[in-house]
PDB file of C-alpha atoms in Angstrom:
ATOM      1  CA  UNK A   1     117.138  89.559  79.298  1.00  0.00           C
ATOM      2  CA  UNK A   2     120.946  87.919  78.027  1.00  0.00           C
ATOM      3  CA  UNK A   3     118.437  84.942  76.632  1.00  0.00           C
ATOM      4  CA  UNK A   4     117.641  85.584  72.407  1.00  0.00           C
ATOM      5  CA  UNK A   5     114.172  85.736  71.467  1.00  0.00           C
ATOM      6  CA  UNK A   6     113.180  84.389  69.110  1.00  0.00           C
ATOM      7  CA  UNK A   7     110.080  84.894  66.806  1.00  0.00           C
ATOM      8  CA  UNK A   8     107.988  82.304  64.444  1.00  0.00           C
ATOM      9  CA  UNK A   9     105.011  82.022  62.725  1.00  0.00           C
ATOM     10  CA  UNK A  10     103.318  79.532  61.344  1.00  0.00           C
ATOM     11  CA  UNK A  11     104.337  77.249  64.230  1.00  0.00           C
ATOM     12  CA  UNK A  12     101.722  75.247  65.059  1.00  0.00           C
ATOM     13  CA  UNK A  13     103.312  72.011  63.227  1.00  0.00           C
ATOM     14  CA  UNK A  14     105.800  70.593  60.848  1.00  0.00           C
ATOM     15  CA  UNK A  15     109.016  72.942  60.338  1.00  0.00           C
ATOM     16  CA  UNK A  16     107.705  75.735  62.519  1.00  0.00           C
ATOM     17  CA  UNK A  17     106.976  73.420  65.096  1.00  0.00           C
ATOM     18  CA  UNK A  18     110.753  71.725  65.218  1.00  0.00           C
ATOM     19  CA  UNK A  19     111.899  75.613  64.551  1.00  0.00           C
ATOM     20  CA  UNK A  20     110.067  76.278  67.566  1.00  0.00           C
ATOM     21  CA  UNK A  21     111.812  73.368  70.068  1.00  0.00           C
ATOM     22  CA  UNK A  22     115.129  73.659  68.240  1.00  0.00           C
ATOM     23  CA  UNK A  23     115.596  76.882  69.938  1.00  0.00           C
ATOM     24  CA  UNK A  24     113.408  76.324  73.486  1.00  0.00           C
ATOM     25  CA  UNK A  25     115.878  73.722  74.182  1.00  0.00           C
ATOM     26  CA  UNK A  26     119.151  76.357  73.489  1.00  0.00           C
ATOM     27  CA  UNK A  27     117.125  78.766  75.864  1.00  0.00           C
ATOM     28  CA  UNK A  28     115.635  81.069  73.581  1.00  0.00           C
ATOM     29  CA  UNK A  29     112.944  83.308  74.823  1.00  0.00           C
ATOM     30  CA  UNK A  30     110.367  81.779  71.944  1.00  0.00           C
ATOM     31  CA  UNK A  31     107.099  84.054  70.922  1.00  0.00           C
ATOM     32  CA  UNK A  32     105.122  80.891  68.605  1.00  0.00           C
ATOM     33  CA  UNK A  33     101.845  82.710  66.268  1.00  0.00           C
ATOM     34  CA  UNK A  34      99.679  80.303  64.136  1.00  0.00           C
ATOM     35  CA  UNK A  35      95.236  80.794  63.811  1.00  0.00           C
ATOM     36  CA  UNK A  36      94.649  77.931  65.781  1.00  0.00           C
ATOM     37  CA  UNK A  37      94.288  78.668  68.939  1.00  0.00           C
ATOM     38  CA  UNK A  38      93.915  75.715  71.360  1.00  0.00           C
ATOM     39  CA  UNK A  39      97.019  74.430  69.395  1.00  0.00           C
ATOM     40  CA  UNK A  40      98.839  77.377  69.988  1.00  0.00           C
ATOM     41  CA  UNK A  41      98.481  76.972  73.606  1.00  0.00           C
ATOM     42  CA  UNK A  42      99.365  73.840  74.126  1.00  0.00           C
ATOM     43  CA  UNK A  43     102.124  74.298  72.064  1.00  0.00           C
ATOM     44  CA  UNK A  44     104.182  77.126  74.308  1.00  0.00           C
ATOM     45  CA  UNK A  45     103.177  74.857  77.150  1.00  0.00           C
ATOM     46  CA  UNK A  46     105.431  72.435  75.875  1.00  0.00           C
ATOM     47  CA  UNK A  47     107.833  74.510  75.549  1.00  0.00           C
ATOM     48  CA  UNK A  48     107.281  75.789  78.601  1.00  0.00           C
ATOM     49  CA  UNK A  49     107.861  72.086  79.959  1.00  0.00           C
ATOM     50  CA  UNK A  50     111.571  72.651  78.773  1.00  0.00           C
ATOM     51  CA  UNK A  51     112.118  75.717  80.319  1.00  0.00           C
ATOM     52  CA  UNK A  52     112.097  78.236  77.810  1.00  0.00           C
ATOM     53  CA  UNK A  53     109.492  81.298  78.287  1.00  0.00           C
ATOM     54  CA  UNK A  54     107.805  80.933  76.202  1.00  0.00           C
ATOM     55  CA  UNK A  55     104.517  82.809  74.716  1.00  0.00           C
ATOM     56  CA  UNK A  56     102.124  82.375  71.387  1.00  0.00           C
ATOM     57  CA  UNK A  57      99.764  85.218  69.834  1.00  0.00           C
ATOM     58  CA  UNK A  58      96.811  84.198  67.484  1.00  0.00           C
ATOM     59  CA  UNK A  59      97.550  85.843  64.149  1.00  0.00           C
ATOM     60  CA  UNK A  60      97.177  85.839  60.506  1.00  0.00           C
ATOM     61  CA  UNK A  61     100.230  86.631  58.694  1.00  0.00           C
ATOM     62  CA  UNK A  62      97.689  88.335  55.985  1.00  0.00           C
ATOM     63  CA  UNK A  63      96.470  90.481  58.305  1.00  0.00           C
ATOM     64  CA  UNK A  64      98.778  93.658  59.076  1.00  0.00           C
ATOM     65  CA  UNK A  65      97.146  94.132  62.434  1.00  0.00           C
ATOM     66  CA  UNK A  66      97.818  91.185  63.432  1.00  0.00           C
ATOM     67  CA  UNK A  67     101.011  90.750  62.478  1.00  0.00           C
ATOM     68  CA  UNK A  68     101.727  93.925  64.072  1.00  0.00           C
ATOM     69  CA  UNK A  69     100.301  92.721  66.760  1.00  0.00           C
ATOM     70  CA  UNK A  70     102.897  89.698  67.214  1.00  0.00           C
ATOM     71  CA  UNK A  71     105.679  91.818  66.658  1.00  0.00           C
ATOM     72  CA  UNK A  72     104.619  93.967  69.900  1.00  0.00           C
ATOM     73  CA  UNK A  73     103.868  91.574  72.152  1.00  0.00           C
ATOM     74  CA  UNK A  74     107.066  90.207  71.947  1.00  0.00           C
ATOM     75  CA  UNK A  75     108.973  93.388  71.792  1.00  0.00           C
ATOM     76  CA  UNK A  76     106.347  94.241  75.404  1.00  0.00           C
ATOM     77  CA  UNK A  77     107.881  90.596  76.365  1.00  0.00           C
ATOM     78  CA  UNK A  78     111.484  90.669  76.413  1.00  0.00           C
ATOM     79  CA  UNK A  79     112.128  94.261  74.922  1.00  0.00           C
ATOM     80  CA  UNK A  80     113.533  92.762  71.529  1.00  0.00           C
ATOM     81  CA  UNK A  81     112.834  90.662  68.544  1.00  0.00           C
ATOM     82  CA  UNK A  82     116.838  88.529  67.967  1.00  0.00           C
ATOM     83  CA  UNK A  83     115.811  86.493  65.077  1.00  0.00           C
ATOM     84  CA  UNK A  84     112.512  86.484  62.997  1.00  0.00           C
ATOM     85  CA  UNK A  85     111.152  82.950  61.339  1.00  0.00           C
ATOM     86  CA  UNK A  86     108.485  83.950  59.064  1.00  0.00           C
ATOM     87  CA  UNK A  87     107.099  79.775  58.523  1.00  0.00           C
ATOM     88  CA  UNK A  88     103.723  80.305  57.732  1.00  0.00           C
ATOM     89  CA  UNK A  89     102.499  79.174  54.783  1.00  0.00           C
ATOM     90  CA  UNK A  90     100.743  77.834  52.211  1.00  0.00           C
ATOM     91  CA  UNK A  91     100.865  75.045  49.226  1.00  0.00           C
ATOM     92  CA  UNK A  92      97.227  76.397  47.621  1.00  0.00           C
ATOM     93  CA  UNK A  93      95.155  74.030  45.205  1.00  0.00           C
ATOM     94  CA  UNK A  94      97.846  72.408  43.181  1.00  0.00           C
ATOM     95  CA  UNK A  95      97.121  70.949  39.415  1.00  0.00           C
ATOM     96  CA  UNK A  96      97.730  72.108  36.014  1.00  0.00           C
ATOM     97  CA  UNK A  97      98.389  76.277  34.937  1.00  0.00           C
ATOM     98  CA  UNK A  98      95.645  75.801  32.588  1.00  0.00           C
ATOM     99  CA  UNK A  99      93.224  74.990  35.432  1.00  0.00           C
ATOM    100  CA  UNK A 100      94.436  77.316  38.262  1.00  0.00           C
ATOM    101  CA  UNK A 101      91.972  80.122  38.973  1.00  0.00           C
ATOM    102  CA  UNK A 102      92.573  83.799  40.485  1.00  0.00           C
ATOM    103  CA  UNK A 103      90.917  83.044  43.338  1.00  0.00           C
ATOM    104  CA  UNK A 104      94.116  80.293  44.448  1.00  0.00           C
ATOM    105  CA  UNK A 105      96.771  82.657  43.078  1.00  0.00           C
ATOM    106  CA  UNK A 106      94.996  85.147  45.787  1.00  0.00           C
ATOM    107  CA  UNK A 107      95.074  82.665  48.694  1.00  0.00           C
ATOM    108  CA  UNK A 108      98.054  81.482  47.821  1.00  0.00           C
ATOM    109  CA  UNK A 109     100.141  84.550  47.727  1.00  0.00           C
ATOM    110  CA  UNK A 110      98.023  86.370  50.870  1.00  0.00           C
ATOM    111  CA  UNK A 111     100.009  83.378  52.722  1.00  0.00           C
ATOM    112  CA  UNK A 112     102.868  82.987  51.294  1.00  0.00           C
ATOM    113  CA  UNK A 113     103.934  86.294  49.667  1.00  0.00           C
ATOM    114  CA  UNK A 114     101.727  89.605  51.877  1.00  0.00           C
ATOM    115  CA  UNK A 115     102.407  87.349  54.780  1.00  0.00           C
ATOM    116  CA  UNK A 116     106.149  87.764  54.050  1.00  0.00           C
ATOM    117  CA  UNK A 117     106.207  91.027  53.588  1.00  0.00           C
ATOM    118  CA  UNK A 118     104.168  91.820  56.268  1.00  0.00           C
ATOM    119  CA  UNK A 119     106.600  90.077  58.434  1.00  0.00           C
ATOM    120  CA  UNK A 120     109.217  91.223  57.160  1.00  0.00           C
ATOM    121  CA  UNK A 121     108.054  95.133  57.393  1.00  0.00           C
ATOM    122  CA  UNK A 122     107.345  95.128  61.218  1.00  0.00           C
ATOM    123  CA  UNK A 123     109.910  92.597  62.409  1.00  0.00           C
ATOM    124  CA  UNK A 124     112.596  94.644  60.531  1.00  0.00           C
ATOM    125  CA  UNK A 125     111.154  97.887  62.067  1.00  0.00           C
ATOM    126  CA  UNK A 126     111.584  96.163  64.979  1.00  0.00           C
ATOM    127  CA  UNK A 127     115.231  95.239  64.851  1.00  0.00           C
ATOM    128  CA  UNK A 128     116.437  98.058  62.572  1.00  0.00           C
ATOM    129  CA  UNK A 129     116.037  99.867  65.995  1.00  0.00           C
ATOM    130  CA  UNK A 130     117.687  97.936  68.247  1.00  0.00           C
ATOM    131  CA  UNK A 131     120.172  97.630  65.170  1.00  0.00           C
ATOM    132  CA  UNK A 132     120.591  94.024  65.147  1.00  0.00           C
ATOM    133  CA  UNK A 133     118.237  91.156  64.412  1.00  0.00           C
ATOM    134  CA  UNK A 134     118.447  88.047  61.602  1.00  0.00           C
ATOM    135  CA  UNK A 135     116.021  86.586  59.969  1.00  0.00           C
ATOM    136  CA  UNK A 136     115.474  83.442  57.975  1.00  0.00           C
ATOM    137  CA  UNK A 137     112.342  83.231  55.668  1.00  0.00           C
ATOM    138  CA  UNK A 138     110.593  80.064  54.483  1.00  0.00           C
ATOM    139  CA  UNK A 139     111.158  79.537  50.740  1.00  0.00           C
ATOM    140  CA  UNK A 140     111.596  76.398  49.130  1.00  0.00           C
ATOM    141  CA  UNK A 141     112.766  74.177  45.882  1.00  0.00           C
ATOM    142  CA  UNK A 142     109.507  75.156  44.261  1.00  0.00           C
ATOM    143  CA  UNK A 143     111.553  78.685  44.683  1.00  0.00           C
ATOM    144  CA  UNK A 144     114.543  77.952  42.812  1.00  0.00           C
ATOM    145  CA  UNK A 145     113.282  76.214  40.329  1.00  0.00           C
ATOM    146  CA  UNK A 146     109.332  74.999  38.149  1.00  0.00           C
ATOM    147  CA  UNK A 147     107.271  72.565  39.705  1.00  0.00           C
ATOM    148  CA  UNK A 148     105.113  71.098  37.355  1.00  0.00           C
ATOM    149  CA  UNK A 149     101.672  71.151  38.800  1.00  0.00           C
ATOM    150  CA  UNK A 150     102.599  73.348  41.321  1.00  0.00           C
ATOM    151  CA  UNK A 151     103.123  76.980  39.217  1.00  0.00           C
ATOM    152  CA  UNK A 152     101.367  79.077  41.550  1.00  0.00           C
ATOM    153  CA  UNK A 153     103.376  77.590  45.290  1.00  0.00           C
ATOM    154  CA  UNK A 154     106.425  78.417  42.666  1.00  0.00           C
ATOM    155  CA  UNK A 155     105.578  81.679  41.860  1.00  0.00           C
ATOM    156  CA  UNK A 156     104.737  82.689  45.333  1.00  0.00           C
ATOM    157  CA  UNK A 157     108.164  81.365  47.144  1.00  0.00           C
ATOM    158  CA  UNK A 158     110.056  83.075  43.899  1.00  0.00           C
ATOM    159  CA  UNK A 159     108.042  85.871  45.171  1.00  0.00           C
ATOM    160  CA  UNK A 160     109.962  84.797  48.904  1.00  0.00           C
ATOM    161  CA  UNK A 161     113.339  84.629  47.593  1.00  0.00           C
ATOM    162  CA  UNK A 162     112.905  87.800  45.675  1.00  0.00           C
ATOM    163  CA  UNK A 163     111.377  89.450  48.894  1.00  0.00           C
ATOM    164  CA  UNK A 164     114.721  88.630  51.296  1.00  0.00           C
ATOM    165  CA  UNK A 165     117.220  89.689  49.010  1.00  0.00           C
ATOM    166  CA  UNK A 166     115.738  92.658  48.781  1.00  0.00           C
ATOM    167  CA  UNK A 167     114.841  93.297  52.467  1.00  0.00           C
ATOM    168  CA  UNK A 168     119.084  91.746  52.792  1.00  0.00           C
ATOM    169  CA  UNK A 169     120.050  94.727  50.857  1.00  0.00           C
ATOM    170  CA  UNK A 170     117.968  97.121  53.104  1.00  0.00           C
ATOM    171  CA  UNK A 171     119.332  95.454  56.584  1.00  0.00           C
ATOM    172  CA  UNK A 172     123.055  95.019  55.200  1.00  0.00           C
ATOM    173  CA  UNK A 173     124.585  97.700  56.470  1.00  0.00           C
ATOM    174  CA  UNK A 174     122.301  98.181  59.224  1.00  0.00           C
ATOM    175  CA  UNK A 175     122.849  95.130  61.921  1.00  0.00           C
ATOM    176  CA  UNK A 176     119.988  93.534  60.181  1.00  0.00           C
ATOM    177  CA  UNK A 177     120.277  90.437  58.241  1.00  0.00           C
ATOM    178  CA  UNK A 178     117.655  88.029  56.352  1.00  0.00           C
ATOM    179  CA  UNK A 179     118.164  84.774  54.392  1.00  0.00           C
ATOM    180  CA  UNK A 180     115.867  81.952  53.326  1.00  0.00           C
ATOM    181  CA  UNK A 181     115.848  78.366  53.449  1.00  0.00           C
ATOM    182  CA  UNK A 182     114.595  76.261  50.600  1.00  0.00           C
ATOM    183  CA  UNK A 183     113.585  72.824  52.137  1.00  0.00           C
ATOM    184  CA  UNK A 184     113.123  70.116  49.110  1.00  0.00           C
ATOM    185  CA  UNK A 185     110.738  67.740  50.340  1.00  0.00           C
ATOM    186  CA  UNK A 186     110.277  67.161  54.059  1.00  0.00           C
ATOM    187  CA  UNK A 187     108.064  64.215  55.789  1.00  0.00           C
ATOM    188  CA  UNK A 188     105.183  66.936  56.967  1.00  0.00           C
ATOM    189  CA  UNK A 189     101.862  66.270  55.742  1.00  0.00           C
ATOM    190  CA  UNK A 190     102.309  69.129  53.719  1.00  0.00           C
ATOM    191  CA  UNK A 191     104.289  66.594  51.542  1.00  0.00           C
ATOM    192  CA  UNK A 192     101.629  63.883  51.861  1.00  0.00           C
ATOM    193  CA  UNK A 193      99.143  66.692  50.254  1.00  0.00           C
ATOM    194  CA  UNK A 194     101.519  67.710  47.786  1.00  0.00           C
ATOM    195  CA  UNK A 195     101.848  64.268  45.905  1.00  0.00           C
ATOM    196  CA  UNK A 196      98.114  63.624  46.592  1.00  0.00           C
ATOM    197  CA  UNK A 197      98.473  61.273  49.375  1.00  0.00           C
ATOM    198  CA  UNK A 198      99.148  58.989  46.744  1.00  0.00           C
ATOM    199  CA  UNK A 199     102.054  56.829  48.078  1.00  0.00           C
ATOM    200  CA  UNK A 200     102.797  55.737  44.226  1.00  0.00           C
ATOM    201  CA  UNK A 201     104.055  59.289  43.495  1.00  0.00           C
ATOM    202  CA  UNK A 202     105.489  59.920  46.723  1.00  0.00           C
ATOM    203  CA  UNK A 203     108.199  57.392  46.156  1.00  0.00           C
ATOM    204  CA  UNK A 204     108.460  59.086  42.889  1.00  0.00           C
ATOM    205  CA  UNK A 205     109.386  62.091  43.753  1.00  0.00           C
ATOM    206  CA  UNK A 206     111.373  61.069  46.252  1.00  0.00           C
ATOM    207  CA  UNK A 207     113.196  58.660  44.169  1.00  0.00           C
ATOM    208  CA  UNK A 208     113.840  61.782  42.019  1.00  0.00           C
ATOM    209  CA  UNK A 209     116.021  63.540  45.599  1.00  0.00           C
ATOM    210  CA  UNK A 210     120.115  62.360  44.902  1.00  0.00           C
ATOM    211  CA  UNK A 211     119.211  61.468  48.392  1.00  0.00           C
ATOM    212  CA  UNK A 212     116.448  59.441  48.643  1.00  0.00           C
ATOM    213  CA  UNK A 213     114.440  59.928  50.994  1.00  0.00           C
ATOM    214  CA  UNK A 214     112.385  63.126  52.780  1.00  0.00           C
ATOM    215  CA  UNK A 215     114.357  65.674  54.903  1.00  0.00           C
ATOM    216  CA  UNK A 216     112.843  65.329  58.677  1.00  0.00           C
ATOM    217  CA  UNK A 217     111.518  68.808  60.674  1.00  0.00           C
ATOM    218  CA  UNK A 218     114.463  68.241  62.729  1.00  0.00           C
ATOM    219  CA  UNK A 219     117.135  68.637  60.022  1.00  0.00           C
ATOM    220  CA  UNK A 220     115.480  72.353  58.197  1.00  0.00           C
ATOM    221  CA  UNK A 221     114.976  73.355  62.204  1.00  0.00           C
ATOM    222  CA  UNK A 222     119.113  72.969  62.241  1.00  0.00           C
ATOM    223  CA  UNK A 223     119.470  74.569  59.448  1.00  0.00           C
ATOM    224  CA  UNK A 224     117.493  78.296  60.178  1.00  0.00           C
ATOM    225  CA  UNK A 225     119.114  77.509  64.284  1.00  0.00           C
ATOM    226  CA  UNK A 226     122.832  78.016  61.975  1.00  0.00           C
ATOM    227  CA  UNK A 227     121.465  80.442  59.675  1.00  0.00           C
ATOM    228  CA  UNK A 228     119.523  82.449  62.616  1.00  0.00           C
ATOM    229  CA  UNK A 229     122.806  81.724  64.728  1.00  0.00           C
ATOM    230  CA  UNK A 230     126.086  84.881  65.152  1.00  0.00           C
ATOM    231  CA  UNK A 231     127.801  81.749  63.644  1.00  0.00           C
ATOM    232  CA  UNK A 232     126.913  83.119  60.263  1.00  0.00           C
ATOM    233  CA  UNK A 233     127.328  86.440  61.180  1.00  0.00           C
ATOM    234  CA  UNK A 234     128.645  87.660  57.627  1.00  0.00           C
ATOM    235  CA  UNK A 235     125.894  85.471  55.212  1.00  0.00           C
ATOM    236  CA  UNK A 236     122.745  88.088  54.460  1.00  0.00           C
ATOM    237  CA  UNK A 237     120.777  87.486  50.881  1.00  0.00           C
ATOM    238  CA  UNK A 238     121.043  83.767  50.740  1.00  0.00           C
ATOM    239  CA  UNK A 239     118.408  81.682  49.629  1.00  0.00           C
ATOM    240  CA  UNK A 240     119.984  77.789  50.565  1.00  0.00           C
ATOM    241  CA  UNK A 241     118.458  74.978  49.302  1.00  0.00           C
ATOM    242  CA  UNK A 242     118.001  71.926  52.085  1.00  0.00           C
ATOM    243  CA  UNK A 243     116.920  69.918  49.849  1.00  0.00           C
ATOM    244  CA  UNK A 244     119.188  65.938  49.125  1.00  0.00           C
ATOM    245  CA  UNK A 245     120.845  67.404  46.194  1.00  0.00           C
ATOM    246  CA  UNK A 246     117.813  67.757  44.020  1.00  0.00           C
ATOM    247  CA  UNK A 247     118.397  71.739  42.593  1.00  0.00           C
ATOM    248  CA  UNK A 248     122.355  70.565  42.072  1.00  0.00           C
ATOM    249  CA  UNK A 249     120.842  68.857  39.189  1.00  0.00           C
TER     250      UNK A 249
END
């Protein structure tokens, strides 16, 4: 019971997967979730190979019953949830705002905003009951600045930052911290999708980053680990850009 218990949504690829491994290497109990059962079971097996106690729970964060199930499973297995990382997200269908559809809005907001809201709701219930906890939501530079061609995605991430700040105010005096990490471009398949799998467009985007490169998933994961930890005990309600300097411009 002395090991921290970490719950991670959207854990099967990219930042979520790297974060699961980062916590497992520190000896945490790790509960991972996602929508693909075979990949989830394989991930839990790989985490156990590092010596961590790990469990996969299949879930769609837009379904409240399934979100409740993830939280209940973590508490039943390990008696608590010390840290939650709400990473599940989608970029949706990108393109000019003049071509956006209600269907894309609802699909994007269902995962990115409703999913974050439901995760916060049930994670905070568990954490408030135990008197402590740390939650890290995944935002984006698109939650801090506009993105041409990414209006719906940007709107959803601005909403995530609003949820983060509001939840932090509710938990601050009760031992529960809520922050967000806002990555810039990260070397994942999502970045390739975001630029339409166009290497010229990708190179142009990365040239606009002061650091002149994409982040690695491990760099974002290590930032999440720090923000979630007791080393950042006075940090709450913050949305921290990890973007190679992009939003400093």
